[in-house]
CSV table of C-alpha atoms and ligand atoms in Angstrom, one decimal:
chain,number,residue,atom,x,y,z
A,1,UNK,CA,0.0,0.2,-0.2
A,2,UNK,CA,2.8,2.5,1.0
A,3,UNK,CA,4.9,1.9,-1.9
A,4,UNK,CA,1.8,2.0,-4.3
A,5,UNK,CA,1.1,5.3,-2.7
A,6,UNK,CA,4.8,6.5,-3.1
A,7,UNK,CA,4.9,5.2,-6.8
A,8,UNK,CA,1.9,7.4,-7.5
A,9,UNK,CA,3.6,10.4,-5.7
A,10,UNK,CA,6.5,10.1,-8.0
A,11,UNK,CA,4.5,9.2,-11.0
A,12,UNK,CA,2.5,12.5,-10.4
A,13,UNK,CA,5.5,14.4,-9.8
A,14,UNK,CA,7.2,13.5,-13.1
A,15,UNK,CA,4.0,14.3,-14.9
A,16,UNK,CA,3.9,17.7,-13.3
A,17,UNK,CA,7.3,18.4,-14.6
A,18,UNK,CA,6.8,17.4,-18.0
A,19,UNK,CA,3.5,18.9,-18.4
A,20,UNK,CA,3.6,22.1,-16.9
A,21,UNK,CA,3.9,23.7,-20.0
A,22,UNK,CA,1.1,22.1,-21.8
A,23,UNK,CA,-0.7,22.9,-18.5
A,24,UNK,CA,-0.5,26.3,-18.9
A,25,UNK,CA,-1.2,26.4,-22.4
A,26,UNK,CA,-4.3,24.7,-22.7
A,27,UNK,CA,-6.1,25.9,-19.5
A,28,UNK,CA,-5.4,23.1,-17.1
A,29,UNK,CA,-4.2,25.6,-14.6
A,30,UNK,CA,-7.3,27.5,-12.9
A,31,UNK,CA,-7.2,30.5,-10.7
A,32,UNK,CA,-9.4,30.2,-7.7
A,33,UNK,CA,-9.9,33.4,-5.5
A,34,UNK,CA,-10.6,33.5,-2.0
A,35,UNK,CA,-12.5,36.4,-0.5
A,36,UNK,CA,-11.0,38.9,2.1
A,37,UNK,CA,-13.1,40.8,4.4
A,38,UNK,CA,-12.6,43.9,6.4
A,39,UNK,CA,-13.2,43.3,10.1
A,40,UNK,CA,-14.8,46.8,10.6
A,41,UNK,CA,-17.4,46.9,8.0
A,42,UNK,CA,-18.0,43.2,6.8
A,43,UNK,CA,-17.2,44.3,3.3
A,44,UNK,CA,-15.2,42.7,0.6
A,45,UNK,CA,-11.8,44.1,0.5
A,46,UNK,CA,-9.8,41.8,-1.6
A,47,UNK,CA,-9.2,38.3,-2.8
A,48,UNK,CA,-6.3,36.1,-3.2
A,49,UNK,CA,-5.3,34.2,-6.1
A,50,UNK,CA,-4.7,30.3,-5.6
A,51,UNK,CA,-3.7,28.4,-8.5
A,52,UNK,CA,-5.4,24.7,-8.8
A,53,UNK,CA,-4.6,22.0,-11.7
A,54,UNK,CA,-7.4,20.2,-13.1
A,55,UNK,CA,-5.8,17.6,-15.2
A,56,UNK,CA,-7.3,15.6,-18.1
A,57,UNK,CA,-5.4,12.4,-17.0
A,58,UNK,CA,-4.8,12.8,-12.9
A,59,UNK,CA,-8.1,14.9,-12.4
A,60,UNK,CA,-7.9,17.5,-9.6
A,61,UNK,CA,-4.3,18.1,-8.6
A,62,UNK,CA,-4.0,19.8,-5.2
A,63,UNK,CA,-1.3,22.7,-5.2
A,64,UNK,CA,0.8,20.6,-2.8
A,65,UNK,CA,1.2,18.0,-5.4
A,66,UNK,CA,2.7,20.6,-8.0
A,67,UNK,CA,3.8,23.6,-6.4
A,68,UNK,CA,6.3,22.2,-4.4
A,69,UNK,CA,7.8,20.3,-7.3
A,70,UNK,CA,7.6,23.2,-9.4
A,71,UNK,CA,9.7,25.0,-7.1
A,72,UNK,CA,12.3,22.1,-6.5
A,73,UNK,CA,12.5,21.9,-10.2
A,74,UNK,CA,13.1,25.7,-10.9
A,75,UNK,CA,10.0,25.5,-12.6
A,76,UNK,CA,7.6,27.7,-10.8
A,77,UNK,CA,8.3,30.7,-12.6
A,78,UNK,CA,5.8,29.0,-15.6
A,79,UNK,CA,3.2,28.9,-13.5
A,80,UNK,CA,3.2,32.0,-11.4
A,81,UNK,CA,3.9,34.1,-14.6
A,82,UNK,CA,0.4,32.7,-15.8
A,83,UNK,CA,-1.1,33.4,-12.3
A,84,UNK,CA,0.2,37.0,-12.6
A,85,UNK,CA,-1.3,37.3,-16.4
A,86,UNK,CA,-4.4,36.0,-15.4
A,87,UNK,CA,-5.1,38.0,-12.2
A,88,UNK,CA,-4.5,41.2,-14.7
A,89,UNK,CA,-6.9,39.9,-17.3
A,90,UNK,CA,-9.4,39.1,-14.4
A,91,UNK,CA,-9.5,42.6,-13.5
A,92,UNK,CA,-9.5,44.2,-16.6
A,93,UNK,CA,-12.6,42.0,-17.5
A,94,UNK,CA,-13.9,43.4,-14.3
A,95,UNK,CA,-13.3,47.0,-15.2
A,96,UNK,CA,-14.8,46.3,-18.7
A,97,UNK,CA,-18.2,45.0,-17.3
A,98,UNK,CA,-18.2,48.0,-14.7
A,99,UNK,CA,-18.1,45.7,-11.9
A,100,UNK,CA,-16.8,46.8,-8.4
A,101,UNK,CA,-13.1,46.0,-8.2
A,102,UNK,CA,-11.0,44.7,-5.2
A,103,UNK,CA,-7.4,44.3,-5.2
A,104,UNK,CA,-6.1,40.7,-6.0
A,105,UNK,CA,-3.2,39.4,-4.3
A,106,UNK,CA,-1.2,36.4,-5.7
A,107,UNK,CA,1.7,34.3,-4.3
A,108,UNK,CA,5.4,34.7,-5.1
A,109,UNK,CA,7.9,32.2,-4.6
A,110,UNK,CA,11.3,32.5,-3.7
A,111,UNK,CA,12.6,30.9,-6.6
A,112,UNK,CA,10.7,33.2,-8.7
A,113,UNK,CA,13.3,35.9,-8.2
A,114,UNK,CA,16.2,33.6,-9.6
A,115,UNK,CA,14.3,32.6,-12.4
A,116,UNK,CA,12.3,35.8,-13.8
A,117,UNK,CA,12.3,39.3,-13.3
A,118,UNK,CA,9.1,39.5,-11.0
A,119,UNK,CA,8.5,43.2,-11.0
A,120,UNK,CA,9.0,43.6,-15.2
A,121,UNK,CA,6.3,40.7,-15.4
A,122,UNK,CA,4.0,42.7,-13.1
A,123,UNK,CA,4.6,46.1,-14.8
A,124,UNK,CA,3.8,44.2,-18.3
A,125,UNK,CA,0.8,43.1,-17.1
A,126,UNK,CA,-0.4,46.3,-15.4
A,127,UNK,CA,0.8,48.2,-18.5
A,128,UNK,CA,-0.9,45.8,-21.0
A,129,UNK,CA,-4.4,45.8,-19.0
A,130,UNK,CA,-4.2,49.6,-18.1
A,131,UNK,CA,-4.5,48.8,-14.5
A,132,UNK,CA,-4.0,51.1,-11.4
A,133,UNK,CA,-1.2,49.3,-9.6
A,134,UNK,CA,-2.7,49.2,-6.4
A,135,UNK,CA,-5.0,46.3,-7.9
A,136,UNK,CA,-2.2,43.9,-7.6
A,137,UNK,CA,-0.9,42.9,-4.5
A,138,UNK,CA,2.2,40.8,-3.9
A,139,UNK,CA,2.5,37.8,-1.0
A,140,UNK,CA,6.0,36.4,-0.2
A,141,UNK,CA,6.1,33.9,2.2
A,142,UNK,CA,8.0,33.8,5.3
A,143,UNK,CA,10.4,31.0,4.5
A,144,UNK,CA,11.3,32.9,1.5
A,145,UNK,CA,13.6,35.1,3.4
A,146,UNK,CA,15.8,32.5,4.7
A,147,UNK,CA,18.0,32.4,2.0
A,148,UNK,CA,19.0,35.3,-1.0
A,149,UNK,CA,17.7,37.5,1.5
A,150,UNK,CA,19.8,40.7,0.2
A,151,UNK,CA,18.5,40.1,-3.2
A,152,UNK,CA,14.9,40.0,-1.9
A,153,UNK,CA,15.6,43.0,0.3
A,154,UNK,CA,16.3,44.9,-2.9
A,155,UNK,CA,13.4,43.3,-4.8
A,156,UNK,CA,10.8,44.3,-2.2
A,157,UNK,CA,12.1,47.9,-2.3
A,158,UNK,CA,11.8,47.8,-5.7
A,159,UNK,CA,8.2,46.7,-5.7
A,160,UNK,CA,7.3,49.5,-3.1
A,161,UNK,CA,9.3,51.8,-4.9
A,162,UNK,CA,7.1,51.3,-7.8
A,163,UNK,CA,3.7,51.3,-5.8
A,164,UNK,CA,3.0,48.1,-5.2
A,165,UNK,CA,2.4,46.6,-1.9
A,166,UNK,CA,4.0,43.8,-0.5
A,167,UNK,CA,2.5,41.3,1.9
A,168,UNK,CA,4.4,38.8,4.3
A,169,UNK,CA,2.4,35.5,3.8
A,170,UNK,CA,2.1,32.6,6.5
A,171,UNK,CA,3.8,35.1,9.3
A,172,UNK,CA,4.2,32.6,12.3
A,173,UNK,CA,4.8,29.5,10.4
A,174,UNK,CA,8.7,29.9,9.7
A,175,UNK,CA,11.4,30.4,12.2
A,176,UNK,CA,12.7,33.7,11.6
A,177,UNK,CA,9.3,36.0,11.6
A,178,UNK,CA,10.7,38.8,14.0
A,179,UNK,CA,13.9,39.1,12.2
A,180,UNK,CA,12.2,39.2,8.9
A,181,UNK,CA,10.0,42.2,10.1
A,182,UNK,CA,12.9,44.0,11.2
A,183,UNK,CA,14.8,43.7,8.3
A,184,UNK,CA,12.3,44.1,5.4
A,185,UNK,CA,9.5,46.4,5.1
A,186,UNK,CA,6.1,44.9,4.2
A,187,UNK,CA,3.0,46.6,4.0
A,188,UNK,CA,0.8,44.0,5.5
A,189,UNK,CA,1.0,40.9,7.5
A,190,UNK,CA,-0.7,37.8,6.9
A,191,UNK,CA,-1.0,35.9,10.0
A,192,UNK,CA,-0.8,32.0,9.3
A,193,UNK,CA,-3.5,30.2,10.4
A,194,UNK,CA,-1.6,27.8,12.3
A,195,UNK,CA,-2.1,30.4,15.3
A,196,UNK,CA,-5.9,29.8,15.2
A,197,UNK,CA,-5.8,25.9,15.1
A,198,UNK,CA,-5.3,25.9,18.8
A,199,UNK,CA,-7.9,28.8,19.7
A,200,UNK,CA,-7.3,29.0,23.4
A,201,UNK,CA,-5.8,31.6,25.9
A,202,UNK,CA,-2.5,31.3,24.8
A,203,UNK,CA,-3.0,31.8,20.9
A,204,UNK,CA,-5.3,34.5,21.5
A,205,UNK,CA,-2.7,36.3,23.4
A,206,UNK,CA,0.1,35.6,20.9
A,207,UNK,CA,-2.2,37.0,18.0
A,208,UNK,CA,-3.4,40.0,20.1
A,209,UNK,CA,0.6,40.7,20.8
A,210,UNK,CA,1.3,40.2,16.9
A,211,UNK,CA,-1.7,42.6,16.1
A,212,UNK,CA,-0.4,45.6,18.2
A,213,UNK,CA,3.0,45.0,17.2
A,214,UNK,CA,2.4,45.2,13.7
A,215,UNK,CA,0.4,48.2,14.1
A,216,UNK,CA,3.3,49.7,16.2
A,217,UNK,CA,5.6,49.5,13.5
A,218,UNK,CA,3.1,50.5,11.0
A,219,UNK,CA,2.1,47.2,9.2
A,220,UNK,CA,-1.5,46.4,8.2
A,221,UNK,CA,-2.9,42.9,9.6
A,222,UNK,CA,-4.8,40.2,8.0
A,223,UNK,CA,-5.6,36.7,9.8
A,224,UNK,CA,-6.0,33.6,7.2
A,225,UNK,CA,-7.7,30.5,8.2
A,226,UNK,CA,-10.4,32.0,10.0
A,227,UNK,CA,-13.6,29.4,10.1
A,228,UNK,CA,-15.7,30.1,13.2
A,229,UNK,CA,-17.7,33.1,14.1
A,230,UNK,CA,-16.0,33.2,17.5
A,231,UNK,CA,-12.5,33.7,15.8
A,232,UNK,CA,-14.0,36.5,13.4
A,233,UNK,CA,-15.5,38.2,16.8
A,234,UNK,CA,-12.0,37.8,18.6
A,235,UNK,CA,-10.1,39.3,15.7
A,236,UNK,CA,-12.2,42.1,15.0
A,237,UNK,CA,-12.0,42.8,19.1
A,238,UNK,CA,-8.4,43.1,18.9
A,239,UNK,CA,-8.3,45.3,15.9
A,240,UNK,CA,-7.1,43.0,13.4
A,241,UNK,CA,-8.0,44.7,10.1
A,242,UNK,CA,-8.8,41.9,7.7
A,243,UNK,CA,-10.0,38.3,7.5
A,244,UNK,CA,-9.7,35.4,5.1
A,245,UNK,CA,-10.9,31.8,5.5
A,246,UNK,CA,-13.6,29.6,4.8
A,247,UNK,CA,-16.0,31.4,7.4
A,248,UNK,CA,-16.3,34.0,4.7
A,249,UNK,CA,-15.7,31.6,1.6
A,250,UNK,CA,-13.0,28.9,0.2
A,251,UNK,CA,-11.0,29.7,-3.1
A,252,UNK,CA,-13.4,29.3,-5.8
A,253,UNK,CA,-13.6,30.5,-9.5
A,254,UNK,CA,-14.1,34.1,-10.2
A,255,UNK,CA,-17.7,33.9,-11.4
A,256,UNK,CA,-18.3,31.7,-8.5
A,257,UNK,CA,-17.1,34.1,-6.1
A,258,UNK,CA,-19.2,36.8,-7.4
A,259,UNK,CA,-22.3,34.9,-6.9
A,260,UNK,CA,-21.3,33.9,-3.3
A,261,UNK,CA,-20.7,37.4,-2.5
A,262,UNK,CA,-24.1,38.3,-3.5
A,263,UNK,CA,-25.6,35.5,-1.5
A,264,UNK,CA,-23.8,36.6,1.4
A,265,UNK,CA,-24.3,40.1,0.9
A,266,UNK,CA,-20.4,40.6,0.6
A,267,UNK,CA,-20.4,44.1,-0.9
A,268,UNK,CA,-17.1,45.1,-2.5
A,269,UNK,CA,-15.7,48.4,-0.8
A,270,UNK,CA,-14.6,51.0,-2.8
A,271,UNK,CA,-11.0,52.3,-3.2
A,272,UNK,CA,-11.7,55.6,-1.4
A,273,UNK,CA,-13.2,53.6,1.4
A,274,UNK,CA,-10.4,51.2,1.4
A,275,UNK,CA,-8.0,54.2,1.8
A,276,UNK,CA,-9.6,55.6,4.7
A,277,UNK,CA,-10.0,52.3,6.5
A,278,UNK,CA,-6.4,51.4,5.8
A,279,UNK,CA,-5.2,54.6,7.3
A,280,UNK,CA,-7.6,54.0,10.5
A,281,UNK,CA,-6.5,50.6,10.7
A,282,UNK,CA,-3.2,51.3,12.0
A,283,UNK,CA,-4.7,52.7,15.0
A,284,UNK,CA,-4.4,50.1,18.2
A,285,UNK,CA,-7.6,49.8,19.7
A,286,UNK,CA,-6.2,47.2,22.4
A,287,UNK,CA,-5.9,49.7,25.4
A,288,UNK,CA,-7.0,50.1,28.7
A,289,UNK,CA,-8.9,53.2,28.2
A,290,UNK,CA,-12.2,52.9,26.7
A,291,UNK,CA,-12.1,53.8,23.0
A,292,UNK,CA,-14.5,53.4,20.2
A,293,UNK,CA,-14.7,54.1,16.3
A,294,UNK,CA,-17.3,56.3,14.8
A,295,UNK,CA,-18.2,56.1,10.8
A,296,UNK,CA,-19.3,59.7,9.9
A,297,UNK,CA,-20.8,60.5,6.5
A,298,UNK,CA,-21.0,64.4,7.3
A,299,UNK,CA,-24.8,63.8,8.3
A,300,UNK,CA,-25.1,60.6,10.3
A,301,UNK,CA,-22.8,59.0,12.9
A,302,UNK,CA,-22.5,55.3,13.3
A,303,UNK,CA,-20.2,53.4,16.1
A,304,UNK,CA,-18.5,51.0,14.1
A,305,UNK,CA,-16.3,49.7,17.1
A,306,UNK,CA,-15.9,49.5,20.8
A,307,UNK,CA,-13.1,47.9,22.7
A,308,UNK,CA,-14.1,46.1,26.0
A,309,UNK,CA,-13.1,49.0,28.4
A,310,UNK,CA,-15.5,51.2,26.4
A,311,UNK,CA,-18.3,48.7,26.7
A,312,UNK,CA,-17.8,48.5,30.0
A,313,UNK,CA,-18.5,52.2,30.9
A,314,UNK,CA,-21.5,52.0,28.4
A,315,UNK,CA,-23.0,49.1,30.4
A,316,UNK,CA,-22.4,51.5,33.4
A,317,UNK,CA,-24.9,53.7,32.2
A,318,UNK,CA,-27.0,51.0,31.0
A,319,UNK,CA,-26.2,50.8,27.4
A,320,UNK,CA,-25.4,47.4,26.4
A,321,UNK,CA,-23.8,47.0,23.1
A,322,UNK,CA,-23.3,48.9,19.8
A,323,UNK,CA,-26.6,48.4,18.7
A,324,UNK,CA,-28.0,50.1,21.5
A,325,UNK,CA,-25.6,53.1,21.1
A,326,UNK,CA,-26.5,53.2,17.6
A,327,UNK,CA,-30.3,53.0,18.3
A,328,UNK,CA,-29.8,55.9,20.8
A,329,UNK,CA,-27.9,58.4,18.2
A,330,UNK,CA,-30.2,57.6,15.7
A,331,UNK,CA,-33.3,58.0,18.0
A,332,UNK,CA,-31.9,61.3,19.3
A,333,UNK,CA,-34.3,64.7,19.5
A,334,UNK,CA,-33.4,67.4,17.0
A,335,UNK,CA,-31.7,69.7,19.3
A,336,UNK,CA,-29.2,66.7,20.8
A,337,UNK,CA,-28.9,65.5,16.9
A,338,UNK,CA,-27.8,69.0,16.2
A,339,UNK,CA,-25.4,69.3,19.0
A,340,UNK,CA,-23.9,65.9,18.2
A,341,UNK,CA,-23.5,67.0,14.8
A,342,UNK,CA,-21.8,70.4,15.6
A,343,UNK,CA,-19.4,68.5,17.6
A,344,UNK,CA,-18.4,65.8,15.0
A,345,UNK,CA,-17.8,68.7,12.5
A,346,UNK,CA,-15.7,70.3,15.2
A,347,UNK,CA,-13.6,67.2,15.7
A,348,UNK,CA,-13.3,66.8,12.1
A,349,UNK,CA,-12.0,70.4,11.5
A,350,UNK,CA,-9.6,70.2,14.4
A,351,UNK,CA,-7.8,67.0,13.0
A,352,UNK,CA,-5.7,65.6,14.0
A,353,UNK,CA,-6.2,67.2,17.3
A,354,UNK,CA,-8.6,65.7,20.1
A,355,UNK,CA,-11.7,67.7,20.8
A,356,UNK,CA,-13.5,67.4,24.2
A,357,UNK,CA,-17.2,67.7,25.0
A,358,UNK,CA,-19.5,66.5,27.9
A,359,UNK,CA,-22.7,65.0,27.2
A,360,UNK,CA,-25.6,64.3,29.4
A,361,UNK,CA,-27.2,61.1,29.1
A,362,UNK,CA,-30.1,59.8,31.6
A,363,UNK,CA,-28.8,62.3,34.3
A,364,UNK,CA,-25.0,61.0,34.1
A,365,UNK,CA,-22.4,63.0,32.8
A,366,UNK,CA,-20.3,61.8,29.9
A,367,UNK,CA,-17.0,63.4,28.8
A,368,UNK,CA,-15.7,62.2,25.4
A,369,UNK,CA,-12.7,63.1,23.7
A,370,UNK,CA,-12.7,62.4,20.1
A,371,UNK,CA,-10.2,63.1,17.0
A,372,UNK,CA,-10.5,62.1,13.5
A,373,UNK,CA,-8.3,59.2,12.3
A,374,UNK,CA,-8.8,59.3,8.7
A,375,UNK,CA,-11.1,60.7,6.1
A,376,UNK,CA,-12.2,62.4,3.0
A,377,UNK,CA,-14.7,65.0,2.6
A,378,UNK,CA,-17.8,63.6,3.3
A,379,UNK,CA,-16.6,60.4,5.2
A,380,UNK,CA,-14.5,60.5,8.2
A,381,UNK,CA,-13.4,58.0,10.7
A,382,UNK,CA,-13.3,59.3,14.4
A,383,UNK,CA,-11.8,57.7,17.6
A,384,UNK,CA,-13.6,58.5,20.7
A,385,UNK,CA,-12.6,58.0,24.3
A,386,UNK,CA,-15.0,58.2,27.0
A,387,UNK,CA,-15.4,58.8,30.6
A,388,UNK,CA,-18.2,58.6,33.0
A,389,UNK,CA,-17.7,61.5,35.1
A,390,UNK,CA,-20.9,60.9,37.1
A,391,UNK,CA,-19.3,57.6,38.2
A,392,UNK,CA,-16.1,59.5,39.3
A,393,UNK,CA,-17.8,62.3,41.2
A,394,UNK,CA,-19.9,58.9,43.1
A,395,UNK,CA,-16.8,57.3,44.0
A,396,UNK,CA,-15.0,60.2,45.8
B,1,LIG,O1,-5.3,26.7,-1.6
B,1,LIG,P1,-3.9,26.1,-1.2
B,1,LIG,O2,-4.1,24.9,-0.8
B,1,LIG,O3,-4.0,27.1,-2.4
B,1,LIG,O4,-2.5,26.7,-1.3
B,1,LIG,C1,-1.4,25.8,-0.9
B,1,LIG,C2,-0.2,26.4,-1.0
B,1,LIG,O5,0.1,26.7,-2.4
B,1,LIG,C3,-0.1,27.8,-0.2
B,1,LIG,O6,0.9,28.2,0.5
B,1,LIG,C4,0.1,28.9,-1.2
B,1,LIG,O7,0.7,29.9,-1.0
B,1,LIG,C5,0.6,28.0,-2.3
B,1,LIG,N1,0.1,28.7,-3.9
B,1,LIG,C6,-1.2,28.6,-3.9
B,1,LIG,N2,-1.2,29.2,-5.4
B,1,LIG,C7,-0.2,29.7,-5.9
B,1,LIG,C8,0.5,30.2,-6.9
B,1,LIG,O8,-0.1,30.5,-8.0
B,1,LIG,N3,2.1,30.6,-7.0
B,1,LIG,C9,2.6,30.1,-5.8
B,1,LIG,N4,4.1,30.4,-6.0
B,1,LIG,N5,2.1,29.4,-4.8
B,1,LIG,C10,0.7,29.3,-4.6
B,2,LIG,O1,-0.7,31.3,0.3
B,2,LIG,P1,-0.9,30.7,1.4
B,2,LIG,O2,0.0,29.5,2.4
B,2,LIG,O3,-1.4,31.5,2.7
B,2,LIG,O4,-2.2,29.8,1.4
B,2,LIG,C1,-3.6,29.6,1.8
B,2,LIG,C2,-4.0,28.3,2.0
B,2,LIG,O5,-4.8,28.1,2.8
B,2,LIG,C3,-4.8,27.8,0.9
B,2,LIG,O6,-4.4,26.5,0.8
B,2,LIG,C4,-6.0,28.0,1.0
B,2,LIG,O7,-6.9,26.9,0.5
B,2,LIG,C5,-6.0,27.5,2.8
B,2,LIG,N1,-7.1,28.2,3.5
B,2,LIG,C6,-7.5,29.2,3.2
B,2,LIG,N2,-8.6,29.6,4.2
B,2,LIG,C7,-8.3,28.5,4.8
B,2,LIG,C8,-9.3,28.0,6.0
B,2,LIG,O8,-10.1,28.8,6.5
B,2,LIG,N3,-9.1,26.8,6.7
B,2,LIG,C9,-8.0,26.0,6.2
B,2,LIG,N4,-7.9,24.8,6.8
B,2,LIG,N5,-7.3,26.4,5.2
B,2,LIG,C10,-7.6,27.6,4.8
B,3,LIG,MN1,-1.2,33.4,0.2
């Protein structure tokens, strides 16, 4: 049994080596796309391109049956060139169809840097399809950093210098994670799903620290391999910006993904939204003081996030949860609504300084200090700290 299995593995291996050209030319390689969701909004923020091989002889080949082989045999550039081209074409089709667009990220292997000029390849795809550069994101796996580190360091700088965002994939799976972060500048960290396999107190603390550290050094965060609602809730609570995993959808063909997003009410965020959320996303919400994030479209305020401490203060005044806060904001009488509006406008004008205001709520005095984290005319994100002054007076 074992040797039969081994024999077949070897057979597939040599088949892959001798048929990669054919597979690319004849379209046996298919690109699947997995949705990436922004935790703060629940909107579609991107997708990852993942290669699949549907073979006429062997049927469906798993990536681990062909990617390591292609890497070892120095043939991986054949696949990755094709994947990059397909991503570009897919984006062009979306633009032509006037469909909403989110960026696509694709995987680059360490070996690719030896086998091709990855940047020229991407530039050609961007030029041919007339794409904005920020529609394509580059994922480099952590283990790629171990060898040829000088060369890869230069490449990353070139990518970034040319306007491409570079992500560190599989963070935490290798051996040199922290060193990698010290020596290279990445735009986003993809936290490896292995961290989430054991979803316990220790792993939660590790993930919390990783997210805090990333924000402290100005790197965005994405958690992959997210499968449960509980994991989503946790990642949102610590301010992890994006989530990818079976919970929101498996990798699937593009057209299927469109249908999937429709069924799941996953709407694509706009580029302007993305820009604003990215900026606000670096704000650290894990702190002892009570903070909340408010979305402001110039008319209405909406609480999108509250940390534990904030929730506690609100509970103290008999308001439990974000939904209740949003309901109260929504049902304010005109005079109070106007006052809140005036306050929000003052916060926006005084950016980036904090602006204080005291509100009376059911006989209690709440002091709010807020500042605008990011925004464009007509849409801003504010962070607000809150103190229950009544309680302070009571306890004296
Ligand atoms: O879906 P998942 O099983 O797709 O992918 C398995 C592994 O293969 C992952 O580590 C992923 O990064 C890698 N991978 C998937 N698609 C590609 C690709 O197009 N190019 C490269 N280099 N790696 C890929
Ligand atoms: O490029 P990277 O090594 O990050 O590849 C992502 C891999 O993780 C792919 O093989 C993809 O199919 C897989 N994957 C994506 N989401 C989930 C998930 O929620 N659970 C598990 N077990 N695997 C996932
Ligand atoms: Mn990846």
